[in-house]
Coordinates of C-alpha atoms and ligand atoms in Angstrom, one line a residue:
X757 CA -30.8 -31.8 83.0
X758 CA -27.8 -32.1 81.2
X759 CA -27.4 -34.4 77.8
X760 CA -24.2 -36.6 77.2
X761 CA -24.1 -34.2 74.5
X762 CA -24.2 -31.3 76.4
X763 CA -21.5 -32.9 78.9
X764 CA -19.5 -33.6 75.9
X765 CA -19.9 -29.7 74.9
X766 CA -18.8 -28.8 78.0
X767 CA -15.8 -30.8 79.0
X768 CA -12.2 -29.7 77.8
X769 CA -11.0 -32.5 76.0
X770 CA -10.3 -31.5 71.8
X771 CA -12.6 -31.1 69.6
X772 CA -11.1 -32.6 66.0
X773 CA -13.1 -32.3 62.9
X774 CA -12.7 -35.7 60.1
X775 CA -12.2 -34.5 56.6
X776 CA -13.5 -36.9 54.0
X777 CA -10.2 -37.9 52.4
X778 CA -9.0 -37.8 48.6
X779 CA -10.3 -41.0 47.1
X780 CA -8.5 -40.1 44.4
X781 CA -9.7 -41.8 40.8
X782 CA -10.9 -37.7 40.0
X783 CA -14.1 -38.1 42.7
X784 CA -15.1 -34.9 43.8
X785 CA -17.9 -35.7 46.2
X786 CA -19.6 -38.9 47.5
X787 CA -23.2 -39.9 48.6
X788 CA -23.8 -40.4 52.1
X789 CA -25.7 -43.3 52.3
X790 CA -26.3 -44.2 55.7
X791 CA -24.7 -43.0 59.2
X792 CA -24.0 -46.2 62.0
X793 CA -23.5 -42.8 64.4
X794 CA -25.7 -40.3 66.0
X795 CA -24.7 -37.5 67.8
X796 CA -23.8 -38.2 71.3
X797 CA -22.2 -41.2 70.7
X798 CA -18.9 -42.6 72.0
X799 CA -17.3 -44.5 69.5
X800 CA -13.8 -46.7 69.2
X801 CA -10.9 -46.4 67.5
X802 CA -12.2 -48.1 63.5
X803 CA -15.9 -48.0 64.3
X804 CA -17.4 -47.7 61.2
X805 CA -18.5 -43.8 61.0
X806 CA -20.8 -44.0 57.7
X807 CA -21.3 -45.6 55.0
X808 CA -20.7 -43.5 51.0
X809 CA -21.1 -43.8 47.5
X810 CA -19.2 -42.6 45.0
X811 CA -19.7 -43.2 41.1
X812 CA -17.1 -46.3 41.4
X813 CA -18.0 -47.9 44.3
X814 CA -19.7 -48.1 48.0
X815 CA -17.3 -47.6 50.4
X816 CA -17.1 -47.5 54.4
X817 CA -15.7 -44.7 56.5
X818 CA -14.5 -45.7 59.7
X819 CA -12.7 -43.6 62.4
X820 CA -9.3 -43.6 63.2
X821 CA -9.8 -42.8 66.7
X822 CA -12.2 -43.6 69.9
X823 CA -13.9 -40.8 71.1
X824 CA -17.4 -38.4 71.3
X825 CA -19.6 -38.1 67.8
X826 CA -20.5 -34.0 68.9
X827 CA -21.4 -33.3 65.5
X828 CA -22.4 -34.8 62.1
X829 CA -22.1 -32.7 58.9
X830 CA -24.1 -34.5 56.7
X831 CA -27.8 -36.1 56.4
X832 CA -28.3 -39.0 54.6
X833 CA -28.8 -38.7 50.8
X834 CA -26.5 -35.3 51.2
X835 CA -23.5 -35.2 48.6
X836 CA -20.0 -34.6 50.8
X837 CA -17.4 -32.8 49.1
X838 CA -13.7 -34.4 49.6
X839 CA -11.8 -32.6 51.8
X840 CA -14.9 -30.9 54.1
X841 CA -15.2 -32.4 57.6
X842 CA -17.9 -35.5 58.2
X843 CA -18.1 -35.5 61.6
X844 CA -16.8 -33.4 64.8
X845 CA -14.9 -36.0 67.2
X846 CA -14.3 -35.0 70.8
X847 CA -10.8 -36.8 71.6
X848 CA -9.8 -37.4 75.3
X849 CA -6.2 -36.5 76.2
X850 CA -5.7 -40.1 77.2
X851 CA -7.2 -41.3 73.8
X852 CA -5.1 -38.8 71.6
X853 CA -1.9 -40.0 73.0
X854 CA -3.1 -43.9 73.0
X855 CA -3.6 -43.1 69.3
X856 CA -0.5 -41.3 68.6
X857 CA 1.4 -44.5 69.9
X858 CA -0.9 -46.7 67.7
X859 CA 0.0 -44.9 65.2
X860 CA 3.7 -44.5 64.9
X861 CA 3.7 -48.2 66.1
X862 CA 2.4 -48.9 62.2
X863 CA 4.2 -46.7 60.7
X864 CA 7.7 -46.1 62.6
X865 CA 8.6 -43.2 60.0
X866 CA 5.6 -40.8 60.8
X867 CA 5.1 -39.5 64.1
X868 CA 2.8 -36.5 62.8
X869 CA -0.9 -38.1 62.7
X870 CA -3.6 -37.5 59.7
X871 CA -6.8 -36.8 61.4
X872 CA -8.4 -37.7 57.7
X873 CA -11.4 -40.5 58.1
X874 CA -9.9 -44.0 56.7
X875 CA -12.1 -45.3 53.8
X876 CA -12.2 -49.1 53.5
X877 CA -13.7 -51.2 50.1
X878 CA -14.9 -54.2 51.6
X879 CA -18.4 -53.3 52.6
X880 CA -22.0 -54.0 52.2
X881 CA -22.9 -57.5 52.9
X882 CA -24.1 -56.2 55.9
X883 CA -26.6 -53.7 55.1
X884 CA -29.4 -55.4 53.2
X885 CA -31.7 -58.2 53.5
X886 CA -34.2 -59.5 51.0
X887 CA -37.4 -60.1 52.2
X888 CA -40.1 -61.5 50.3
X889 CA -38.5 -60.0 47.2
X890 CA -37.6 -56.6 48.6
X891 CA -34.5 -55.2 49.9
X892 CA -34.5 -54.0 53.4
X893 CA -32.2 -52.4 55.6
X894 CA -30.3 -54.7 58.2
X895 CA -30.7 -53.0 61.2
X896 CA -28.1 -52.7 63.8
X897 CA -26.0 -50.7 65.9
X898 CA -22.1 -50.3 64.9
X899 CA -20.9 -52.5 68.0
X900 CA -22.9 -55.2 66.6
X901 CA -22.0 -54.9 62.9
X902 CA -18.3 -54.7 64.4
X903 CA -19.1 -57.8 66.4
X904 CA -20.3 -59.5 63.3
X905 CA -17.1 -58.6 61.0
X906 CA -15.2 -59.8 63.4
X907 CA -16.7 -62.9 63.6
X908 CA -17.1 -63.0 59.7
X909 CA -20.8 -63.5 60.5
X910 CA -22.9 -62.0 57.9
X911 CA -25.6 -59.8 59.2
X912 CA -28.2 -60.1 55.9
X913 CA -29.0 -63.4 57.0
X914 CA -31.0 -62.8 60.3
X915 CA -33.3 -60.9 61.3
X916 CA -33.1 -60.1 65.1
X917 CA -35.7 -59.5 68.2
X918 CA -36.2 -56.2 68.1
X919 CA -38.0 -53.3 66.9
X920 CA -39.0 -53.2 63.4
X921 CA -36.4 -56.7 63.0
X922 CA -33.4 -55.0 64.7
X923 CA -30.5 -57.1 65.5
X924 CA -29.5 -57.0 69.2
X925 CA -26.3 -57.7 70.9
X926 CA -28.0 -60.5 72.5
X927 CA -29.2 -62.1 69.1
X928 CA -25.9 -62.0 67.2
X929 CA -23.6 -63.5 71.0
X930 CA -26.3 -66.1 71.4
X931 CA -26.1 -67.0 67.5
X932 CA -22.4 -66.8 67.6
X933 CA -22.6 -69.3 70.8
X934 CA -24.5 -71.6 68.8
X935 CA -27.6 -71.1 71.2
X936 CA -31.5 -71.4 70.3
X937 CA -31.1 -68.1 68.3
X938 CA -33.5 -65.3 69.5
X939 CA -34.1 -64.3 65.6
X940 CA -37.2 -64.4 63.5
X941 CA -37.9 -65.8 60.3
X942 CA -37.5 -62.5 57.6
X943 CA -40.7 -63.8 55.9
X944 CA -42.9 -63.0 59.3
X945 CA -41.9 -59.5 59.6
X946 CA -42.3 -58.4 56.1
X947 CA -45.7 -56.8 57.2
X948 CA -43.9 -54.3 60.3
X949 CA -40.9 -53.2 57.7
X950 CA -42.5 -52.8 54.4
X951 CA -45.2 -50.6 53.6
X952 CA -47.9 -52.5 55.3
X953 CA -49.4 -53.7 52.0
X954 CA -50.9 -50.3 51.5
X955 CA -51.9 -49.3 48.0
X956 CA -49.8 -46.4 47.1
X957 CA -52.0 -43.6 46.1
X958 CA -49.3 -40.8 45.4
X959 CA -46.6 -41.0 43.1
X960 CA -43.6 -41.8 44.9
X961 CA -40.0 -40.3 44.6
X962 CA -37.4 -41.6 45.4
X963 CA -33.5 -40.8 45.5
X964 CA -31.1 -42.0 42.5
X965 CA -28.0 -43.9 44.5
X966 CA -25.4 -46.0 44.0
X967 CA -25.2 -48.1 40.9
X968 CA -27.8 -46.6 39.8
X969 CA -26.8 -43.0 39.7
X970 CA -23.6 -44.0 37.8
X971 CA -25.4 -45.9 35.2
X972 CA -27.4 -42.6 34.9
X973 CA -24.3 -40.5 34.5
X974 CA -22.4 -42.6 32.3
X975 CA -24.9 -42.9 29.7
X976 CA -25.3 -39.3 29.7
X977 CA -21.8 -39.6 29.0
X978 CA -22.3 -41.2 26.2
X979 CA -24.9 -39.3 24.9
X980 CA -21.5 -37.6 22.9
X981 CA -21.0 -40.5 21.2
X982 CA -22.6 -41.2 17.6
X983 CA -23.5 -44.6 17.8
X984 CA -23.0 -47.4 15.0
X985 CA -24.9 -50.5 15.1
X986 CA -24.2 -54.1 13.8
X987 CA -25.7 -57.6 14.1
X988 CA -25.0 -60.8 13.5
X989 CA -26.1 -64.5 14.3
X990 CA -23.5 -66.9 16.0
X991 CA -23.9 -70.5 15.6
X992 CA -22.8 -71.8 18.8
X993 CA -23.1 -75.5 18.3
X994 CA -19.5 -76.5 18.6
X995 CA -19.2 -74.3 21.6
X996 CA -21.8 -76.2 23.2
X997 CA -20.2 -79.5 23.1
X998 CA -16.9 -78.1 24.1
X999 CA -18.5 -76.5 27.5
X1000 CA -20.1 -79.8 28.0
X1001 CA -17.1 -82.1 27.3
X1002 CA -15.0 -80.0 29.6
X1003 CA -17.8 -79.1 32.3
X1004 CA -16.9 -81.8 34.5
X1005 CA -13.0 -81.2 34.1
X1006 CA -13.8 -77.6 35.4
X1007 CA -16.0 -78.4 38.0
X1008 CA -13.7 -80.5 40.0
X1009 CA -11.2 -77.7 39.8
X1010 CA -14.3 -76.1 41.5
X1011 CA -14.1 -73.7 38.2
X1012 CA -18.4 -72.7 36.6
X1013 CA -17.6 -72.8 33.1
X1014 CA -20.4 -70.5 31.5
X1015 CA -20.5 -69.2 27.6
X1016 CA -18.8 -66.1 28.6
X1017 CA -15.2 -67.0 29.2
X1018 CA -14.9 -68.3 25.7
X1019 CA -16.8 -65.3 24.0
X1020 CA -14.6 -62.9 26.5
X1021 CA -11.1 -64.9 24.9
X1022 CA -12.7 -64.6 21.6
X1023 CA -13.2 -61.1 21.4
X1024 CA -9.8 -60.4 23.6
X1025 CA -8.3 -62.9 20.4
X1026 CA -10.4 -60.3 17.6
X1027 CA -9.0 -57.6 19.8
X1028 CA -5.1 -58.3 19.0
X1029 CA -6.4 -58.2 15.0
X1030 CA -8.3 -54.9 15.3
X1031 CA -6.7 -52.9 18.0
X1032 CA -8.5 -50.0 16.9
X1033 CA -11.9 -51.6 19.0
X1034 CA -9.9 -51.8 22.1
X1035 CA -8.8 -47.9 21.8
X1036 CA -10.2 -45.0 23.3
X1037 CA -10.3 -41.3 21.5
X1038 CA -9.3 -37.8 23.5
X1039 CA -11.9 -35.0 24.3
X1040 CA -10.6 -32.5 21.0
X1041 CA -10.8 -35.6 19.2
X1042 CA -6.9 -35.1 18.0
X1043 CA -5.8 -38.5 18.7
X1044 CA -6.9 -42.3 19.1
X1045 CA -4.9 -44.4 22.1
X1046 CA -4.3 -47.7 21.3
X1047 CA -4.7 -50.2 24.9
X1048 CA -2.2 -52.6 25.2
X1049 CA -4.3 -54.6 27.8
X1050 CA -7.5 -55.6 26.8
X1051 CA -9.6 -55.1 29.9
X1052 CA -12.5 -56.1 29.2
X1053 CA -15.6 -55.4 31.1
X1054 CA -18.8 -57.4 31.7
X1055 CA -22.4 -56.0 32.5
X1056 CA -23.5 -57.7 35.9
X1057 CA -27.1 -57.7 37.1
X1058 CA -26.9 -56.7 40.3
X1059 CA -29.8 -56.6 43.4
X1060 CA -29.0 -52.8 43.6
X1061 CA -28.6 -51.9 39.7
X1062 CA -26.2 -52.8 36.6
X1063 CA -22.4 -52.5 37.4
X1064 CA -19.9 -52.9 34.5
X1065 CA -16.6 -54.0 36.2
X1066 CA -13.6 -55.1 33.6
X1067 CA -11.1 -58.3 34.3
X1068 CA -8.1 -57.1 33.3
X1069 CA -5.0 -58.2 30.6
X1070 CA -7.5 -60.6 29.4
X1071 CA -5.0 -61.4 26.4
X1072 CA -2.9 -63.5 28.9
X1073 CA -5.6 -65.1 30.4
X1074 CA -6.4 -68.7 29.9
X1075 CA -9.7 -69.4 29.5
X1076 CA -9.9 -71.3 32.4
X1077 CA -8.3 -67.8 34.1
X1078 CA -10.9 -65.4 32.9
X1079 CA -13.5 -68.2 34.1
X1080 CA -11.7 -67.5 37.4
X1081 CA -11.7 -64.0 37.1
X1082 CA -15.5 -63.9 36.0
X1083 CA -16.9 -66.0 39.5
X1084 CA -15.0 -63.4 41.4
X1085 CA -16.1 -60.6 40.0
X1086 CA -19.7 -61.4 39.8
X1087 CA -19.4 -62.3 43.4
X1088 CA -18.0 -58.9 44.5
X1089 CA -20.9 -56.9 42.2
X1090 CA -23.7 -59.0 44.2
X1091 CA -22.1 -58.2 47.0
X1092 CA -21.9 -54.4 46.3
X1093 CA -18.1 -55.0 47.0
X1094 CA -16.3 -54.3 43.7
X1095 CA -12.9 -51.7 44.3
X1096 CA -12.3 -49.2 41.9
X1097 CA -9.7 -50.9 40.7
X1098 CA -12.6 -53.4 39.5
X1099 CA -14.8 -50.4 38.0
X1100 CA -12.0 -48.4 36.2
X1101 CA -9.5 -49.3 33.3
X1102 CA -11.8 -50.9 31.1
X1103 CA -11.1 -51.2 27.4
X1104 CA -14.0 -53.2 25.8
X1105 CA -17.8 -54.5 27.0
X1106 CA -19.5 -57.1 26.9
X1107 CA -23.3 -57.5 28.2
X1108 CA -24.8 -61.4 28.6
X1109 CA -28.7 -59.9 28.3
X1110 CA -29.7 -63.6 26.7
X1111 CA -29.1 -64.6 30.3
X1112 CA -32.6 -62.8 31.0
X1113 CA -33.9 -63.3 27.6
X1114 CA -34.0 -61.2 24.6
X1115 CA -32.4 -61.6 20.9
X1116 CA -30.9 -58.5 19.7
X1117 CA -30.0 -55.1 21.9
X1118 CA -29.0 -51.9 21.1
X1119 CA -26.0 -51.5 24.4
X1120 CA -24.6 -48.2 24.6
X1121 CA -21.3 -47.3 24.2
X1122 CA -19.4 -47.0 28.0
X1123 CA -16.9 -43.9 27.7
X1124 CA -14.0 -43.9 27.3
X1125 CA -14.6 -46.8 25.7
X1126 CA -15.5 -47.4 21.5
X1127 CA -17.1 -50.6 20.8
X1128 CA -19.6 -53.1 23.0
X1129 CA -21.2 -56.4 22.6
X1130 CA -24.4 -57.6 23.5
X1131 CA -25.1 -61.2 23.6
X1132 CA -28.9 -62.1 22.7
X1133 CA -30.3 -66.0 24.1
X1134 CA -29.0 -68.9 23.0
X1135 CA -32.0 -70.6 21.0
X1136 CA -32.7 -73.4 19.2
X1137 CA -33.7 -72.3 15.2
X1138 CA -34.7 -73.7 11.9
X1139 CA -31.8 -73.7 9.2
X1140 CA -31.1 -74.8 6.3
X1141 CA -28.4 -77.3 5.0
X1142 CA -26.5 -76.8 2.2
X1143 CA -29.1 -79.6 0.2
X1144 CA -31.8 -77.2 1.3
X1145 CA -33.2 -79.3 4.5
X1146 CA -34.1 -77.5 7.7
X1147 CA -32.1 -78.7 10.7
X1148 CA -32.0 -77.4 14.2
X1149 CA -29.3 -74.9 15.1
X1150 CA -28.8 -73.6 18.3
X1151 CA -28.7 -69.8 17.5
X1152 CA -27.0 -66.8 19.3
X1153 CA -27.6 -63.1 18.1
X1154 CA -24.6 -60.7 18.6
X1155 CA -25.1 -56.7 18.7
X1156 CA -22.6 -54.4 18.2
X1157 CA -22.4 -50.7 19.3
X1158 CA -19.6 -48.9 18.0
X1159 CA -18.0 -45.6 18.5
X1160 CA -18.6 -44.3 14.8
X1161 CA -16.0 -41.3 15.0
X1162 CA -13.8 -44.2 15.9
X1163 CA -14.4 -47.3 14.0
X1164 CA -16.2 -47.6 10.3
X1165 CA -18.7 -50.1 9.6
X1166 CA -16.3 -52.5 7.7
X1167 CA -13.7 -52.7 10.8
X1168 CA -17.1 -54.0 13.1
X1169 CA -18.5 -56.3 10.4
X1170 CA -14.3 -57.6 10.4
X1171 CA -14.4 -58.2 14.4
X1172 CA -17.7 -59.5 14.7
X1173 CA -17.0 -62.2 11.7
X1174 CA -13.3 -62.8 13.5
X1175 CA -15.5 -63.1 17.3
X1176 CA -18.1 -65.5 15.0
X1177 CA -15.0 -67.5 13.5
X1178 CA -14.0 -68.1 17.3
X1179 CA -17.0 -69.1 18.8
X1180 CA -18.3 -71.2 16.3
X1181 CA -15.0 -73.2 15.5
X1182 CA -13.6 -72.9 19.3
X1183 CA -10.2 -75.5 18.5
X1184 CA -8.7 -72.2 16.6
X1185 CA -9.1 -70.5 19.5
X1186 CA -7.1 -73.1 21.2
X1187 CA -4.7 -73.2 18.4
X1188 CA -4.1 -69.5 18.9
X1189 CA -3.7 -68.9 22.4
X1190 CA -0.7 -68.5 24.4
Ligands
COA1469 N1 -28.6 -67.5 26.4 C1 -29.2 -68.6 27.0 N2 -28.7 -69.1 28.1 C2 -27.6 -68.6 28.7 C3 -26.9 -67.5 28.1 C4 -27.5 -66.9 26.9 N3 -27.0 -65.9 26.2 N4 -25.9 -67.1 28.8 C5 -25.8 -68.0 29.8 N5 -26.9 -68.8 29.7 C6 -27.2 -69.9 30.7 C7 -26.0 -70.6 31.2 O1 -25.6 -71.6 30.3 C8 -26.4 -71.1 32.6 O2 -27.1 -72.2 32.5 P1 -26.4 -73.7 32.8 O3 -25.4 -73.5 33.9 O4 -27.6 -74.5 33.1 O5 -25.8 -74.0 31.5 C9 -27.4 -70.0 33.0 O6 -27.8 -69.3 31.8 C10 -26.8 -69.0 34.0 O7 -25.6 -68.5 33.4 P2 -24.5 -67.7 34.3 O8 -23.5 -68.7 34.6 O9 -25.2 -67.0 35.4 O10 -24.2 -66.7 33.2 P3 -22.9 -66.1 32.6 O11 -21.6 -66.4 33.2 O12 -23.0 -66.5 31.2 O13 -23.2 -64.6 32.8 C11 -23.5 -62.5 33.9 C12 -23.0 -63.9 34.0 C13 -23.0 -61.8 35.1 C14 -23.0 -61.8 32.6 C15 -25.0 -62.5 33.9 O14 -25.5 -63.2 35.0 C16 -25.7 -61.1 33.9 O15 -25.7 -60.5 35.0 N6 -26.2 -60.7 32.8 C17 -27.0 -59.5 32.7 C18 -26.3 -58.4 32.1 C19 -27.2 -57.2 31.9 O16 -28.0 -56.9 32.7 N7 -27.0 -56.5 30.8 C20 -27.8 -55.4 30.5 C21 -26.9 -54.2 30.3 S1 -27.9 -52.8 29.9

C-alpha cells in the first residue's frame, strides 16, 4: 500500500529544501529542541516548523510556505548548523505561485523569493506546563498551537482529553466557545506523564539546553578572567522608608517598586564616576573600551535556568523607568521570551540572590563584561550607635567581582562606597539625576 509519504515521493510537484537562516549576533549552530512536524505532513504557509535554541535565546521556525514535510534533517537534541537545510518541503505548483504573489504583495521591490525558514522571538508560553512542581511538555499538534496563538489563548494552562494530557482540537474550540471544557485538572494526570513515582535506580543523563547550556558556556568563558573580590555591608534603612512612602504612588501607576531599581540607578549613578567598571577589555589585552550606555544586566531566576538580560541606557532612565523596564524583562525571561536584543549589549551585572536568601556571594564575572554585584538578604542586625548602644539596622551585604586585569582593588572599594553612599542616603540620588 502506498504511504502519503510515498505518494508525496512520487508525485512531480518541487521538492525545496529550508536552510536554517543567519541569525546573525555570531551564532554558528542552534539546538533543535522540539519538531511540531513529522514526516508526511502537510503543513500551511507559517506553521510553526520547530522549535531552536541558540546561546541567546529560544526561537521558533516557522515555514514560509504550505506544502508536504518529505524529509526532516534533524532529531531533537541535534545541533543545526546555519545555512544547512531543516526540512525537505514538497511545494505544489499552485502553492509556489500562491506564495510568490504573497510575497511580492509584502514586499513590492522583490519578486525573487528566499526559500530560507523565517525565525520568530516570541515563543514558548506554549510548550510547558507545571505540574505538581515539574515542568512538562504541552502536548499538541501545530494546528492547535496555531489555533491558540491566534486566539492569544495560552496553551500551559490546560491540560486536554487525550493521550498522556494531549490537547485536542476539540478541547481548545469548545474552551474558546466558552463550553463545559473537555480538559482535566494537571494535578490528576501527574501520575500518566511523569515517571510513575518510580524510584530511580540508575543514574540519569540528561541533555544540557537552553539557558542552561549558555550559563555553562559563559562561565567557561570566564574562566579567563582573574577574579577580584570585595564586600561591603549597606545600610538600607532610608531606602526602606523611601520604597514604602512611594509604594502606593507607584502602584496606582500600576508600577512594582522593588529594591532593585534604586540599587540599578545607583550603580548606573557610580558608573558615570568610574567608567572604567562599565568597560570591557579586547582579546590581546591592548586596549580598554569605555561604554557610553550603561546597560546593565540583572540575573533572573527563571523555571528553565538563570538568564542575565540587560535594560539598556540605564543612565537616562528614571527610576520609575528602569522599574518599568525591570517588570518587563522579568516577565519575558519567565516566559522563555527574551530577544537577543534583551541578552546582548550588556555593560554591567547585577544579581538579587538575597531574594532567595543568602548574605555574601562570590558572582562571576559575565564576559565581556569587568565588574558584577551581588546583592545578599536584606536583614535585620545588631549595631552599635555612636554612644556604644546596640540598635537594630536592617542590613544588606554587597559582593563585588571584578575583572582584576581591568580594575584594581581601590577603584572597587571607590564604587562600592559611591553605590553605598546612594542607597543609604537615596535624596542624593534624587539630587543627582537628570
Ligand atoms: N533581601 C530580602 N528581601 C528582598 C531582597 C533582598 N535582597 N530583594 C527583594 N526582596 C523582597 C522584595 O522586597 C519583595 O517583597 P515585598 O514586595 O513584600 O517587599 C520580594 O522580595 C520579592 O521581590 P521581587 O520584586 O521579586 O524582587 P526584585 O525586583 O528585587 O528582584 C529578580 C527580581 C528578578 C532579580 C529576582 O526575582 C531574581 O530572580 N533573583 C535571583 C537572581 C539569581 O538567581 N542570581 C543568581 C545568579 S548565579
Amino acid at each position: 500500500m502506498q504511504t502519503r509519504l510515498d505518494q508525496i515521493r512520487h508525485n512531480s510537484n518541487k521538492i525545496e529544501p529550508f536552510k536554517l537562516t543567519d541569525i546573525g549576533e555570531g551564532i554558528a549552530e542552534v539546538e533543535v529542541i522540539q519538531w511540531f512536524v513529522k514526516e508526511g505532513d502537510s503543513i500551511d504557509e507559517f506553521d510553526q516548523i520547530c522549535e531552536v535554541q541558540s546561546d541567546k535565546a529560544t526561537v521558533e521556525i516557522k515555514s514560509p510556505k504550505k506544502g508536504n514535510v518529505t524529509k526532516l534533517y534533524y532529531k531533537v537534541g541535534d545541533m543545526a548548523k546555519v545555512g544547512s537545510s531543516l526540512i525537505d518541503l514538497e511545494i505544489s505548483e499552485s502553492n509556489e505561485s500562491e506564495f510568490n504573489h504573497k510575497s511580492s504583495d509584502l514586499n513590492p521591490s522583490s519578486s525573487k523569493v528566499s526559500s530560507s525558514v523565517q525565525l520568530e522571538n516570541n515563543f514558548n508560553f506554549q510548550n510547558q506546563i507545571l505540574v505538581n512542581g515539574k515542568f512538562l511538555k504541552v502536548l499538541a499538534t501545530p494546528s492547535v498551537r496555531y489555533i491558540a496563538r491566534k486566539n492569544n489563548f495560552d496553551l500551559s494552562k490546560i491540560v486536554g482529553s487525550g493521550k498522556d494530557g494531549r490537547i485536542t482540537k476539540a478541547d481548545l474550540l469548545n474552551l474558546l466557545d466558552q463550553k463545559s471544557p473537555s480538559v482535566i485538572n494537571p494535578e490528576k494526570i501527574e501520575n500518566v506523564r511523569s515517571s510513575n513515582g518510580k524510584v530511580e535506580t540508575v543514574d540519569r543523563v540528561e541533555k544540557i539546553k537552553g539557558y542552561n547550556r549558555s550559563m555553562a558556556k559563559k562561565m567557561v568563558e570566564s574562566l579567563s578572567v582573574p577574579h577580584f573580590g570585595y564586600c561591603d555591608e549597606i545600610n538600607m534603612n532610608s531606602l526602606i522608608k523611601l520604597r514604602n512612602d512611594t509604594k502606593t504612588y507607584a502602584k496606582d501607576k500600576n508600577i512594582k517598586l522593588s529594591f532593585m531599581p534604586f540599587i540599578i540607578k545607583a550603580c548606573s549613578l557610580s558608573l558615570k564616576k568610574y567608567p572604567i567598571i562599565n568597560s570591557s577589555i579586547n582579546h590581546d589585552l591592548t586596549e580598554i573600551t569605555y561604554h557610553v550606555n550603561h546597560n546593565i544586566g540583572i540575573a533572573i531566576d527563571t523555571p528553565t535556568g538563570l538568564v542575565v538580560p540587560n535594560i539598556k541606557n540605564v543612565q537616562n532612565l528614571t527610576i520609575f523607568e528602569i522599574a518599568s523596564e525591570l517588570i518587563k524583562i522579568i516577565s519575558l525571561a519567565q516566559s522563555n521570551k527574551l530577544s537577543h536584543q534583551d541578552l546582548t549589549g550588556g555593560t554591567f551585572s547585577l544579581s538579587n540572590i538575597g531574594v532567595i536568601g543568602g548574605t555574601y556571594a562570590k558572582p562571576v564575572v559575565i564576559v565581556p563584561e569587568v565588574c558584577i554585584g551581588a546583592i545578599g538578604k536584606i536583614q535585620k542586625l545588631p549595631r552599635y550607635d555612636e554612644k556604644g548602644n546596640v540598635y537594630p539596622e536592617n542590613i544588606v551585604q554587597f559582593s563585588w567581582s571584578a575583572d582584576h586585569r581591568v580594575i584594581d582593588g581601590a577603584t572597587m572599594a571607590n564604587f562600592s562606597n559611591l553605590v553605598k553612599l546612594y542607597l543609604e542616603n537615596p535624596g542624593i540620588m534624587v539630587i543627582e539625576t537628570k
